[in-house]
Amino acid sequence: GAGVSQSPRYKVAKRGQDVALRCDPISGHVSLFWYQQALGQGPEFLTYFQNEAQLDKSGLPSDRFFAERPEGSVSTLKIQRTQQEDSAVYLCASSLGGLTEAFFGQGTRLTVV
Amino acid sequence: EDQVTQSPEALRLQEGESSSLNCSYTVSGLRGLFWYRQDPGKGPEFLFTLYSAGEEKEKERLKATLTKKESFLHITAPKPEDSATYLCAVQAPDTGFQKLVFGTGTRLLVSP
């Protein structure tokens, strides 16, 4: 595709529900990143994949957060038993390698009510 | 401990009024400093990467510079379409090799 595609764009979840956020990176991009952006703040790192390998998950806030990229392309960020503090925009980015010119998607805005 | 601090938080300029945005950082062993532009409701858009003190990069009305402690994003004769939030981020060994640490951004508004 022309850019990084994220779906859904908006998600409203009741507290306690599980959600799954999808990221379609640019074709051929090896590196994939997930970030969380609270209102009025800069993005905060969640996790990093190189192909299908999750090399860094140090930013995941709790064990309710889980990310996968089984075939080295599409990635899914799953949040179990959502809490109000999980409300944020979840951004996905991809690059040919590492952090050089990473391209971000438009994000998924998650609201937990 | 703040590693990336951006100032000012918000800046309002008249069209054509040049100014600079500041990004100061406290990480050691900087591997790269990144500037992004973010429009409301969109993801960050890559602008520049700077790797060493003294390096400068330009793109249209934007020029980014880097010293050992801070980076500046100079905006020359801005236009209303330059209105956006400008984010600075660093990559360093003590933050994780593949992790960007972002500042909170500077919200720029350029009035006609």
PDB file of C-alpha atoms in Angstrom:
ATOM      1  CA  GLY A   1       0.000   0.000   0.000  1.00  0.00           C
ATOM      2  CA  ALA A   2       0.880   3.634  -0.175  1.00  0.00           C
ATOM      3  CA  GLY A   3       1.300   4.028   3.551  1.00  0.00           C
ATOM      4  CA  VAL A   4       0.856   2.423   6.938  1.00  0.00           C
ATOM      5  CA  SER A   5      -2.781   1.501   7.436  1.00  0.00           C
ATOM      6  CA  GLN A   6      -4.394   1.079  10.832  1.00  0.00           C
ATOM      7  CA  SER A   7      -7.846  -0.211  11.661  1.00  0.00           C
ATOM      8  CA  PRO A   8     -10.206   0.581  13.120  1.00  0.00           C
ATOM      9  CA  ARG A   9      -9.681   4.362  13.179  1.00  0.00           C
ATOM     10  CA  TYR A  10     -11.895   4.658  16.239  1.00  0.00           C
ATOM     11  CA  LYS A  11     -12.835   2.094  18.861  1.00  0.00           C
ATOM     12  CA  VAL A  12     -15.085   2.490  21.869  1.00  0.00           C
ATOM     13  CA  ALA A  13     -14.853  -0.326  24.373  1.00  0.00           C
ATOM     14  CA  LYS A  14     -16.613  -0.938  27.636  1.00  0.00           C
ATOM     15  CA  ARG A  15     -14.325  -1.388  30.577  1.00  0.00           C
ATOM     16  CA  GLY A  16     -13.319  -5.017  30.813  1.00  0.00           C
ATOM     17  CA  GLN A  17     -13.695  -5.774  27.103  1.00  0.00           C
ATOM     18  CA  ASP A  18     -10.877  -7.122  24.983  1.00  0.00           C
ATOM     19  CA  VAL A  19      -9.825  -5.164  21.870  1.00  0.00           C
ATOM     20  CA  ALA A  20      -7.614  -5.904  18.871  1.00  0.00           C
ATOM     21  CA  LEU A  21      -5.966  -3.169  16.835  1.00  0.00           C
ATOM     22  CA  ARG A  22      -4.563  -3.927  13.407  1.00  0.00           C
ATOM     23  CA  CYS A  23      -1.576  -2.471  11.568  1.00  0.00           C
ATOM     24  CA  ASP A  24      -0.736  -3.025   7.904  1.00  0.00           C
ATOM     25  CA  PRO A  25       2.807  -1.738   7.372  1.00  0.00           C
ATOM     26  CA  ILE A  26       4.292  -0.555   4.099  1.00  0.00           C
ATOM     27  CA  SER A  27       5.092  -3.573   1.949  1.00  0.00           C
ATOM     28  CA  GLY A  28       8.660  -4.768   2.422  1.00  0.00           C
ATOM     29  CA  HIS A  29       9.240  -2.880   5.649  1.00  0.00           C
ATOM     30  CA  VAL A  30      11.166  -5.040   8.064  1.00  0.00           C
ATOM     31  CA  SER A  31      10.748  -2.975  11.217  1.00  0.00           C
ATOM     32  CA  LEU A  32       7.412  -2.317  12.913  1.00  0.00           C
ATOM     33  CA  PHE A  33       6.762  -0.253  16.016  1.00  0.00           C
ATOM     34  CA  TRP A  34       3.764   0.392  18.251  1.00  0.00           C
ATOM     35  CA  TYR A  35       3.421   3.618  20.240  1.00  0.00           C
ATOM     36  CA  GLN A  36       0.771   4.952  22.606  1.00  0.00           C
ATOM     37  CA  GLN A  37      -0.094   8.664  22.551  1.00  0.00           C
ATOM     38  CA  ALA A  38      -2.147  10.233  25.298  1.00  0.00           C
ATOM     39  CA  LEU A  39      -3.917  13.527  24.656  1.00  0.00           C
ATOM     40  CA  GLY A  40      -1.471  16.410  24.542  1.00  0.00           C
ATOM     41  CA  GLN A  41       1.563  14.160  24.948  1.00  0.00           C
ATOM     42  CA  GLY A  42       4.233  12.767  22.688  1.00  0.00           C
ATOM     43  CA  PRO A  43       4.060   9.139  21.587  1.00  0.00           C
ATOM     44  CA  GLU A  44       5.415   6.559  24.034  1.00  0.00           C
ATOM     45  CA  PHE A  45       7.106   3.385  22.845  1.00  0.00           C
ATOM     46  CA  LEU A  46       5.310   0.104  23.388  1.00  0.00           C
ATOM     47  CA  THR A  47       7.046  -2.586  21.327  1.00  0.00           C
ATOM     48  CA  TYR A  48       9.253  -3.303  18.311  1.00  0.00           C
ATOM     49  CA  PHE A  49       9.332  -6.099  15.735  1.00  0.00           C
ATOM     50  CA  GLN A  50      11.973  -7.018  13.231  1.00  0.00           C
ATOM     51  CA  ASN A  51      10.134  -9.224  10.753  1.00  0.00           C
ATOM     52  CA  GLU A  52       8.181 -11.663  12.939  1.00  0.00           C
ATOM     53  CA  ALA A  53      10.499 -11.402  15.933  1.00  0.00           C
ATOM     54  CA  GLN A  54       9.438  -9.176  18.803  1.00  0.00           C
ATOM     55  CA  LEU A  55      12.800  -7.781  19.879  1.00  0.00           C
ATOM     56  CA  ASP A  56      11.683  -5.217  22.438  1.00  0.00           C
ATOM     57  CA  LYS A  57       8.462  -5.181  24.443  1.00  0.00           C
ATOM     58  CA  SER A  58       9.763  -3.125  27.317  1.00  0.00           C
ATOM     59  CA  GLY A  59       7.149  -0.399  26.831  1.00  0.00           C
ATOM     60  CA  LEU A  60       4.066  -2.568  27.200  1.00  0.00           C
ATOM     61  CA  PRO A  61       2.332  -1.185  30.319  1.00  0.00           C
ATOM     62  CA  SER A  62       1.093  -4.490  31.716  1.00  0.00           C
ATOM     63  CA  ASP A  63       0.531  -8.118  30.877  1.00  0.00           C
ATOM     64  CA  ARG A  64      -2.871  -7.117  29.522  1.00  0.00           C
ATOM     65  CA  PHE A  65      -1.083  -5.810  26.453  1.00  0.00           C
ATOM     66  CA  PHE A  66       0.067  -8.266  23.813  1.00  0.00           C
ATOM     67  CA  ALA A  67       1.408  -7.731  20.291  1.00  0.00           C
ATOM     68  CA  GLU A  68       2.135 -10.145  17.488  1.00  0.00           C
ATOM     69  CA  ARG A  69       3.350 -10.151  13.908  1.00  0.00           C
ATOM     70  CA  PRO A  70       3.208 -13.836  12.979  1.00  0.00           C
ATOM     71  CA  GLU A  71       4.185 -13.618   9.304  1.00  0.00           C
ATOM     72  CA  GLY A  72       6.381 -10.568   9.469  1.00  0.00           C
ATOM     73  CA  SER A  73       3.887  -8.218   7.868  1.00  0.00           C
ATOM     74  CA  VAL A  74       0.523  -7.383   9.511  1.00  0.00           C
ATOM     75  CA  SER A  75       0.663  -6.789  13.253  1.00  0.00           C
ATOM     76  CA  THR A  76      -2.034  -6.863  15.904  1.00  0.00           C
ATOM     77  CA  LEU A  77      -1.972  -5.143  19.277  1.00  0.00           C
ATOM     78  CA  LYS A  78      -4.349  -6.783  21.703  1.00  0.00           C
ATOM     79  CA  ILE A  79      -5.479  -5.290  24.981  1.00  0.00           C
ATOM     80  CA  GLN A  80      -7.291  -7.546  27.386  1.00  0.00           C
ATOM     81  CA  ARG A  81      -9.740  -6.394  30.078  1.00  0.00           C
ATOM     82  CA  THR A  82      -9.487  -2.758  28.994  1.00  0.00           C
ATOM     83  CA  GLN A  83      -9.280  -0.055  31.648  1.00  0.00           C
ATOM     84  CA  GLN A  84     -10.049   3.658  31.395  1.00  0.00           C
ATOM     85  CA  GLU A  85      -6.361   4.500  31.532  1.00  0.00           C
ATOM     86  CA  ASP A  86      -5.919   2.566  28.281  1.00  0.00           C
ATOM     87  CA  SER A  87      -7.782   5.344  26.447  1.00  0.00           C
ATOM     88  CA  ALA A  88      -5.307   6.838  23.984  1.00  0.00           C
ATOM     89  CA  VAL A  89      -4.292   6.877  20.335  1.00  0.00           C
ATOM     90  CA  TYR A  90      -2.326   3.796  19.352  1.00  0.00           C
ATOM     91  CA  LEU A  91       0.149   4.476  16.578  1.00  0.00           C
ATOM     92  CA  CYS A  92       1.907   1.976  14.367  1.00  0.00           C
ATOM     93  CA  ALA A  93       5.039   2.795  12.377  1.00  0.00           C
ATOM     94  CA  SER A  94       7.165   0.852   9.921  1.00  0.00           C
ATOM     95  CA  SER A  95      10.546   1.286   8.285  1.00  0.00           C
ATOM     96  CA  LEU A  96      12.900  -0.498   5.940  1.00  0.00           C
ATOM     97  CA  GLY A  97      15.239  -1.061   8.843  1.00  0.00           C
ATOM     98  CA  GLY A  98      15.544   0.374  12.311  1.00  0.00           C
ATOM     99  CA  LEU A  99      14.515   3.937  12.952  1.00  0.00           C
ATOM    100  CA  THR A 100      15.623   5.462   9.686  1.00  0.00           C
ATOM    101  CA  GLU A 101      12.635   7.355   8.292  1.00  0.00           C
ATOM    102  CA  ALA A 102       9.893   5.460  10.098  1.00  0.00           C
ATOM    103  CA  PHE A 103       6.435   6.073   8.607  1.00  0.00           C
ATOM    104  CA  PHE A 104       3.507   6.315  10.982  1.00  0.00           C
ATOM    105  CA  GLY A 105      -0.091   5.341  10.396  1.00  0.00           C
ATOM    106  CA  GLN A 106      -2.983   7.599  11.340  1.00  0.00           C
ATOM    107  CA  GLY A 107      -3.535   5.703  14.557  1.00  0.00           C
ATOM    108  CA  THR A 108      -6.465   4.074  16.305  1.00  0.00           C
ATOM    109  CA  ARG A 109      -8.222   6.196  18.892  1.00  0.00           C
ATOM    110  CA  LEU A 110      -9.347   3.919  21.720  1.00  0.00           C
ATOM    111  CA  THR A 111     -11.882   5.186  24.208  1.00  0.00           C
ATOM    112  CA  VAL A 112     -12.716   2.990  27.186  1.00  0.00           C
ATOM    113  CA  VAL A 113     -16.010   3.860  28.866  1.00  0.00           C
TER     114      VAL A 113
ATOM    115  CA  GLU B   1      13.655  12.161  34.670  1.00  0.00           C
ATOM    116  CA  ASP B   2      12.939  14.171  31.534  1.00  0.00           C
ATOM    117  CA  GLN B   3      15.139  13.123  28.649  1.00  0.00           C
ATOM    118  CA  VAL B   4      13.587  15.310  25.953  1.00  0.00           C
ATOM    119  CA  THR B   5      12.170  18.758  26.659  1.00  0.00           C
ATOM    120  CA  GLN B   6      10.594  20.919  23.995  1.00  0.00           C
ATOM    121  CA  SER B   7       9.945  24.624  24.214  1.00  0.00           C
ATOM    122  CA  PRO B   8       7.847  26.589  23.901  1.00  0.00           C
ATOM    123  CA  GLU B   9       4.767  24.433  24.449  1.00  0.00           C
ATOM    124  CA  ALA B  10       2.824  26.623  22.044  1.00  0.00           C
ATOM    125  CA  LEU B  11       3.831  29.319  19.600  1.00  0.00           C
ATOM    126  CA  ARG B  12       1.700  31.695  17.615  1.00  0.00           C
ATOM    127  CA  LEU B  13       3.270  33.467  14.624  1.00  0.00           C
ATOM    128  CA  GLN B  14       2.097  35.799  11.943  1.00  0.00           C
ATOM    129  CA  GLU B  15       2.627  34.622   8.387  1.00  0.00           C
ATOM    130  CA  GLY B  16       6.189  35.485   7.396  1.00  0.00           C
ATOM    131  CA  GLU B  17       7.405  35.843  10.999  1.00  0.00           C
ATOM    132  CA  SER B  18      10.425  33.544  11.373  1.00  0.00           C
ATOM    133  CA  SER B  19      11.145  31.752  14.642  1.00  0.00           C
ATOM    134  CA  SER B  20      12.785  28.702  16.208  1.00  0.00           C
ATOM    135  CA  LEU B  21      11.593  25.733  18.221  1.00  0.00           C
ATOM    136  CA  ASN B  22      13.869  24.162  20.807  1.00  0.00           C
ATOM    137  CA  CYS B  23      14.467  20.546  21.777  1.00  0.00           C
ATOM    138  CA  SER B  24      16.886  19.870  24.622  1.00  0.00           C
ATOM    139  CA  TYR B  25      17.943  16.355  25.579  1.00  0.00           C
ATOM    140  CA  THR B  26      19.848  14.717  28.399  1.00  0.00           C
ATOM    141  CA  VAL B  27      20.625  11.263  27.011  1.00  0.00           C
ATOM    142  CA  SER B  28      24.224  10.187  26.561  1.00  0.00           C
ATOM    143  CA  GLY B  29      25.589   8.588  23.440  1.00  0.00           C
ATOM    144  CA  LEU B  30      22.974  10.081  21.156  1.00  0.00           C
ATOM    145  CA  ARG B  31      22.493   7.912  18.084  1.00  0.00           C
ATOM    146  CA  GLY B  32      19.963  10.112  16.366  1.00  0.00           C
ATOM    147  CA  LEU B  33      17.638  13.048  16.904  1.00  0.00           C
ATOM    148  CA  PHE B  34      14.414  13.040  14.943  1.00  0.00           C
ATOM    149  CA  TRP B  35      11.939  15.780  14.073  1.00  0.00           C
ATOM    150  CA  TYR B  36       8.345  14.950  13.168  1.00  0.00           C
ATOM    151  CA  ARG B  37       5.325  17.046  12.243  1.00  0.00           C
ATOM    152  CA  GLN B  38       1.909  15.963  13.484  1.00  0.00           C
ATOM    153  CA  ASP B  39      -1.387  17.360  12.234  1.00  0.00           C
ATOM    154  CA  PRO B  40      -4.563  16.919  14.312  1.00  0.00           C
ATOM    155  CA  GLY B  41      -5.999  13.421  13.987  1.00  0.00           C
ATOM    156  CA  LYS B  42      -2.993  12.127  12.071  1.00  0.00           C
ATOM    157  CA  GLY B  43       0.157  10.216  12.804  1.00  0.00           C
ATOM    158  CA  PRO B  44       3.552  11.922  12.981  1.00  0.00           C
ATOM    159  CA  GLU B  45       5.172  12.731   9.626  1.00  0.00           C
ATOM    160  CA  PHE B  46       8.939  12.322   9.396  1.00  0.00           C
ATOM    161  CA  LEU B  47      10.921  15.506   8.742  1.00  0.00           C
ATOM    162  CA  PHE B  48      14.595  15.057   9.631  1.00  0.00           C
ATOM    163  CA  THR B  49      17.154  12.881  11.364  1.00  0.00           C
ATOM    164  CA  LEU B  50      20.337  14.448  12.753  1.00  0.00           C
ATOM    165  CA  TYR B  51      23.210  12.280  13.924  1.00  0.00           C
ATOM    166  CA  SER B  52      26.069  14.483  15.106  1.00  0.00           C
ATOM    167  CA  ALA B  53      26.684  17.913  16.573  1.00  0.00           C
ATOM    168  CA  GLY B  54      27.067  20.546  13.895  1.00  0.00           C
ATOM    169  CA  GLU B  55      24.841  18.743  11.427  1.00  0.00           C
ATOM    170  CA  GLU B  56      22.139  20.730   9.648  1.00  0.00           C
ATOM    171  CA  LYS B  57      19.305  19.670   7.345  1.00  0.00           C
ATOM    172  CA  GLU B  58      16.817  21.726   5.368  1.00  0.00           C
ATOM    173  CA  LYS B  59      13.449  21.120   3.792  1.00  0.00           C
ATOM    174  CA  GLU B  60      11.506  23.986   2.258  1.00  0.00           C
ATOM    175  CA  ARG B  61      11.013  26.570   5.048  1.00  0.00           C
ATOM    176  CA  LEU B  62      12.386  24.279   7.770  1.00  0.00           C
ATOM    177  CA  LYS B  63      15.969  23.925   8.925  1.00  0.00           C
ATOM    178  CA  ALA B  64      17.074  21.627  11.735  1.00  0.00           C
ATOM    179  CA  THR B  65      20.343  21.996  13.605  1.00  0.00           C
ATOM    180  CA  LEU B  66      22.001  19.933  16.327  1.00  0.00           C
ATOM    181  CA  THR B  67      24.414  20.658  19.174  1.00  0.00           C
ATOM    182  CA  LYS B  68      25.613  18.346  21.942  1.00  0.00           C
ATOM    183  CA  LYS B  69      22.718  19.342  24.175  1.00  0.00           C
ATOM    184  CA  GLU B  70      19.904  20.563  21.963  1.00  0.00           C
ATOM    185  CA  SER B  71      18.370  20.852  18.544  1.00  0.00           C
ATOM    186  CA  PHE B  72      16.602  23.749  16.919  1.00  0.00           C
ATOM    187  CA  LEU B  73      13.959  23.717  14.240  1.00  0.00           C
ATOM    188  CA  HIS B  74      14.105  27.041  12.440  1.00  0.00           C
ATOM    189  CA  ILE B  75      11.035  28.104  10.491  1.00  0.00           C
ATOM    190  CA  THR B  76      11.679  30.806   7.918  1.00  0.00           C
ATOM    191  CA  ALA B  77       8.788  32.944   6.648  1.00  0.00           C
ATOM    192  CA  PRO B  78       6.137  30.461   7.821  1.00  0.00           C
ATOM    193  CA  LYS B  79       2.813  29.999   6.090  1.00  0.00           C
ATOM    194  CA  PRO B  80      -0.522  28.988   7.632  1.00  0.00           C
ATOM    195  CA  GLU B  81      -0.052  25.465   6.286  1.00  0.00           C
ATOM    196  CA  ASP B  82       2.964  25.100   8.581  1.00  0.00           C
ATOM    197  CA  SER B  83       0.575  25.069  11.535  1.00  0.00           C
ATOM    198  CA  ALA B  84       0.973  21.741  13.317  1.00  0.00           C
ATOM    199  CA  THR B  85       2.564  20.147  16.361  1.00  0.00           C
ATOM    200  CA  TYR B  86       6.283  19.578  15.940  1.00  0.00           C
ATOM    201  CA  LEU B  87       7.708  16.618  17.826  1.00  0.00           C
ATOM    202  CA  CYS B  88      11.316  15.931  18.681  1.00  0.00           C
ATOM    203  CA  ALA B  89      12.568  12.443  19.582  1.00  0.00           C
ATOM    204  CA  VAL B  90      15.906  10.860  20.484  1.00  0.00           C
ATOM    205  CA  GLN B  91      17.422   7.452  20.043  1.00  0.00           C
ATOM    206  CA  ALA B  92      20.184   6.494  22.451  1.00  0.00           C
ATOM    207  CA  PRO B  93      21.738   3.351  23.945  1.00  0.00           C
ATOM    208  CA  ASP B  94      20.257   4.030  27.371  1.00  0.00           C
ATOM    209  CA  THR B  95      16.766   4.352  25.879  1.00  0.00           C
ATOM    210  CA  GLY B  96      16.904   1.195  23.798  1.00  0.00           C
ATOM    211  CA  PHE B  97      18.351   0.888  20.343  1.00  0.00           C
ATOM    212  CA  GLN B  98      15.076   0.740  18.499  1.00  0.00           C
ATOM    213  CA  LYS B  99      13.091   3.041  20.738  1.00  0.00           C
ATOM    214  CA  LEU B 100      12.349   6.697  20.159  1.00  0.00           C
ATOM    215  CA  VAL B 101      11.797   8.870  23.214  1.00  0.00           C
ATOM    216  CA  PHE B 102       9.576  11.802  22.277  1.00  0.00           C
ATOM    217  CA  GLY B 103       9.097  15.208  23.779  1.00  0.00           C
ATOM    218  CA  THR B 104       5.619  16.595  24.312  1.00  0.00           C
ATOM    219  CA  GLY B 105       5.822  18.776  21.229  1.00  0.00           C
ATOM    220  CA  THR B 106       5.435  22.421  20.277  1.00  0.00           C
ATOM    221  CA  ARG B 107       2.037  23.457  18.915  1.00  0.00           C
ATOM    222  CA  LEU B 108       2.622  26.004  16.176  1.00  0.00           C
ATOM    223  CA  LEU B 109      -0.140  28.235  14.853  1.00  0.00           C
ATOM    224  CA  VAL B 110       0.611  30.516  11.913  1.00  0.00           C
ATOM    225  CA  SER B 111      -1.975  33.186  11.267  1.00  0.00           C
ATOM    226  CA  PRO B 112      -2.502  34.777   7.835  1.00  0.00           C
TER     227      PRO B 112
END
